[in-house]
Amino acid sequence: MTKRYDLAIRNARILDGSGADSFTGDVGVSADRIVAVGDLGGSSADREIDAKGLAVAPGFIDAHTHDDGAVLHGADCMHCKLSQGVTSVVIGNCGISLAPATMKKRPPPPLDLVGTESAWAFPTFADYAEQLRRTPPATNAYALVGHMSLRVVAMDHDVQRAATDKEAAQMQQRLTDSLDQGASGLSSGLWYPPSRHAPTSEVIAVAEGLRSRGGLYVTHMRDEADGVIDSIEETLKIGRDSGSAVVISHHKCTNPENFGRSTETLALIDRAAQAQTVDFDVYPYAASSTALLPDRLRDDMAVQISSSEPYPDMKGRMLADIAKEWGVDQVTAAHRLLPAAAIYFMMDEADVQRIIAHPRSMIGSDGLPSNDMPHPRLWGTFPRVLGHYSRDLRLLSLEQAVHKMTGLTAKVFGMVDRGAIRPGAYADLVLFDPETVIDTATFTAPIQPARGITEVWVNGVSSYIGGQGVTGAANGRLITRNKA
Ligand code: ZN
Ligand code: CU
């Protein structure tokens, strides 16, 4: 009996996502699944691709995003991700999730990064999940519930204090309800003003809701600078006390006095990992990006404005230049630009490389799709790891690089049948040229699709074609954590 496939990709270099050595072979797809891997022989397919010279990998999983709004608005809004080979995104990070929350007024920064008042229209997670069913996302979405979102609602914007026991209990209840409705974990952003006054005990009280549901605790830690070690200890404690696996978001050591300390942080994480589950993600740049927070500025830190509501034309300009032009200091200039977002040049490239090379790190973009002049990570993260760090700098093998974007991420987040090329797995696939793949987005021209991504499939449907753009398909789904 000769098999017939919907799609046959032949003669490709197959990177199966496990980190194992690649091999040359064929991949057969029927409907939304991979059904055969190896030599498809004389079988036929509705669509045949001769992929000689190209590599095929599981579609990349973006371990850290703020695409809560973007996934609701069609394929064009996900062009930045599909063009990198991304087929699944983890949303609701840094304590910021669109659901479950409604806002009567503009939420405080950084919650406004995912939308102003009108975007916050999901009183329950079930409402958000229903919206994803009605208007499917162009990539799969895996959702976390943000502690900051829960906090601002439970405390009615009065957040410059610890939550009362009653408020923490309400947050925990809304978390468990959300987990029952398709969310997969809790995220926090304890560095940010709306969450800074949350003591560890409050976070543990909320995270306690993860225990019975097998949810994940993911955190933008309280401090990534001088207090980075204490913050890792706090994260580990929250994980232990709530019985949950933890993920440290966008791991970094910030400010010049902390450059080089990733040797300490990675050693601490490795030691802790012998006793509890702890993982982390990283983006491949030495600059961060978030809301513009005037009281966090330093004279020795270069800052580029990525959007400003009152001064949209200032996007892309350095804060120091704007301040000089206005004849004021940087803090005064920053206050005038609010609400605004910015890029902060405050990391050491050696730390970035050490963290990327560490076997436990996953790749996440942390891109901010709402910014007018976004950090280049929004369009460049995955091809930059493949082309710049793996191929050009040889920091890690192509197999390892792909593993950090696929199999490892699927395992950490508990995504079933994702991040792997094997019979039975979902047909989330990326076909790319390992010789040419590279990011083209820069700090001065950040909205640029990468080179070398040939085609991308989401659940078996062609969703992006290199040189042409998105196909318009929106074939993603809400995916949930395997609680096993
Ligand atoms: Zn963050
Ligand atoms: Cu983030």
PDB file of N, CA and C in Angstrom, residues 9 45 88 96 113 123 146 158 162-163 172 186 211 214 241 253 280 289 317 354 381 388 392 442 457:
ATOM      1  N   ILE A   9       8.196  16.705   2.755  1.00  0.00           N
ATOM      2  CA  ILE A   9       9.419  17.511   2.680  1.00  0.00           C
ATOM      3  C   ILE A   9      10.558  16.513   2.552  1.00  0.00           C
ATOM      4  N   ALA A  45       2.522  12.736  -2.397  1.00  0.00           N
ATOM      5  CA  ALA A  45       1.931  13.738  -1.519  1.00  0.00           C
ATOM      6  C   ALA A  45       1.254  14.803  -2.363  1.00  0.00           C
ATOM      7  N   SER A  88       4.731  28.787  18.158  1.00  0.00           N
ATOM      8  CA  SER A  88       4.030  28.832  19.450  1.00  0.00           C
ATOM      9  C   SER A  88       4.634  29.939  20.296  1.00  0.00           C
ATOM     10  N   ILE A  96       2.221  40.246  33.636  1.00  0.00           N
ATOM     11  CA  ILE A  96       1.293  40.995  32.780  1.00  0.00           C
ATOM     12  C   ILE A  96       0.496  40.028  31.908  1.00  0.00           C
ATOM     13  N   LEU A 113       1.629  47.869  28.383  1.00  0.00           N
ATOM     14  CA  LEU A 113       2.370  47.333  27.231  1.00  0.00           C
ATOM     15  C   LEU A 113       1.516  46.382  26.396  1.00  0.00           C
ATOM     16  N   PRO A 123     -13.038  39.400  31.657  1.00  0.00           N
ATOM     17  CA  PRO A 123     -13.199  39.230  33.109  1.00  0.00           C
ATOM     18  C   PRO A 123     -12.761  37.856  33.611  1.00  0.00           C
ATOM     19  N   GLY A 146      -0.975  36.652  34.933  1.00  0.00           N
ATOM     20  CA  GLY A 146      -0.049  37.607  35.545  1.00  0.00           C
ATOM     21  C   GLY A 146      -0.470  38.001  36.948  1.00  0.00           C
ATOM     22  N   ASP A 158      -4.860  50.120  44.104  1.00  0.00           N
ATOM     23  CA  ASP A 158      -4.170  50.616  45.303  1.00  0.00           C
ATOM     24  C   ASP A 158      -3.036  49.645  45.625  1.00  0.00           C
ATOM     25  N   ALA A 162       1.367  45.859  50.554  1.00  0.00           N
ATOM     26  CA  ALA A 162       1.155  44.419  50.459  1.00  0.00           C
ATOM     27  C   ALA A 162      -0.343  44.138  50.362  1.00  0.00           C
ATOM     28  N   ALA A 163      -0.696  43.062  49.702  1.00  0.00           N
ATOM     29  CA  ALA A 163      -2.107  42.670  49.653  1.00  0.00           C
ATOM     30  C   ALA A 163      -2.541  42.149  51.013  1.00  0.00           C
ATOM     31  N   GLN A 172      -5.599  34.144  44.399  1.00  0.00           N
ATOM     32  CA  GLN A 172      -5.385  32.701  44.274  1.00  0.00           C
ATOM     33  C   GLN A 172      -6.602  32.021  43.624  1.00  0.00           C
ATOM     34  N   LEU A 186       1.434  30.749  36.537  1.00  0.00           N
ATOM     35  CA  LEU A 186       1.404  32.104  37.093  1.00  0.00           C
ATOM     36  C   LEU A 186       2.718  32.798  36.734  1.00  0.00           C
ATOM     37  N   ARG A 211      -0.391  24.538  43.098  1.00  0.00           N
ATOM     38  CA  ARG A 211      -0.029  23.213  43.617  1.00  0.00           C
ATOM     39  C   ARG A 211      -0.955  22.107  43.092  1.00  0.00           C
ATOM     40  N   GLY A 214      -0.809  21.636  39.205  1.00  0.00           N
ATOM     41  CA  GLY A 214       0.459  21.359  38.515  1.00  0.00           C
ATOM     42  C   GLY A 214       0.944  22.521  37.664  1.00  0.00           C
ATOM     43  N   ASP A 241       7.881  26.444  48.186  1.00  0.00           N
ATOM     44  CA  ASP A 241       6.746  26.594  49.097  1.00  0.00           C
ATOM     45  C   ASP A 241       5.397  26.398  48.417  1.00  0.00           C
ATOM     46  N   CYS A 253      22.267  39.834  34.147  1.00  0.00           N
ATOM     47  CA  CYS A 253      22.877  40.548  35.268  1.00  0.00           C
ATOM     48  C   CYS A 253      23.065  41.975  34.799  1.00  0.00           C
ATOM     49  N   PHE A 280      15.288  28.583  32.870  1.00  0.00           N
ATOM     50  CA  PHE A 280      15.301  30.016  32.560  1.00  0.00           C
ATOM     51  C   PHE A 280      15.354  30.239  31.062  1.00  0.00           C
ATOM     52  N   SER A 289      14.312  45.978  27.288  1.00  0.00           N
ATOM     53  CA  SER A 289      13.285  46.917  26.858  1.00  0.00           C
ATOM     54  C   SER A 289      12.038  46.724  27.683  1.00  0.00           C
ATOM     55  N   ARG A 317      14.944  57.726  19.127  1.00  0.00           N
ATOM     56  CA  ARG A 317      15.998  58.673  19.532  1.00  0.00           C
ATOM     57  C   ARG A 317      16.530  58.357  20.930  1.00  0.00           C
ATOM     58  N   ARG A 354      27.336  33.688  27.853  1.00  0.00           N
ATOM     59  CA  ARG A 354      27.453  32.601  28.835  1.00  0.00           C
ATOM     60  C   ARG A 354      26.067  32.004  29.126  1.00  0.00           C
ATOM     61  N   THR A 381      15.115  37.616  17.215  1.00  0.00           N
ATOM     62  CA  THR A 381      15.677  36.721  18.237  1.00  0.00           C
ATOM     63  C   THR A 381      16.127  35.350  17.718  1.00  0.00           C
ATOM     64  N   HIS A 388      23.881  34.131  14.027  1.00  0.00           N
ATOM     65  CA  HIS A 388      24.976  34.869  14.660  1.00  0.00           C
ATOM     66  C   HIS A 388      25.681  34.023  15.726  1.00  0.00           C
ATOM     67  N   ASP A 392      27.934  31.684  13.156  1.00  0.00           N
ATOM     68  CA  ASP A 392      29.062  32.599  12.999  1.00  0.00           C
ATOM     69  C   ASP A 392      30.017  32.575  14.203  1.00  0.00           C
ATOM     70  N   THR A 442      17.612  45.755  13.425  1.00  0.00           N
ATOM     71  CA  THR A 442      18.640  46.440  14.208  1.00  0.00           C
ATOM     72  C   THR A 442      17.975  47.472  15.122  1.00  0.00           C
ATOM     73  N   TRP A 457       5.044  26.191   8.964  1.00  0.00           N
ATOM     74  CA  TRP A 457       3.728  25.561   9.065  1.00  0.00           C
ATOM     75  C   TRP A 457       3.264  25.549  10.523  1.00  0.00           C
TER      76      TRP A 457
END
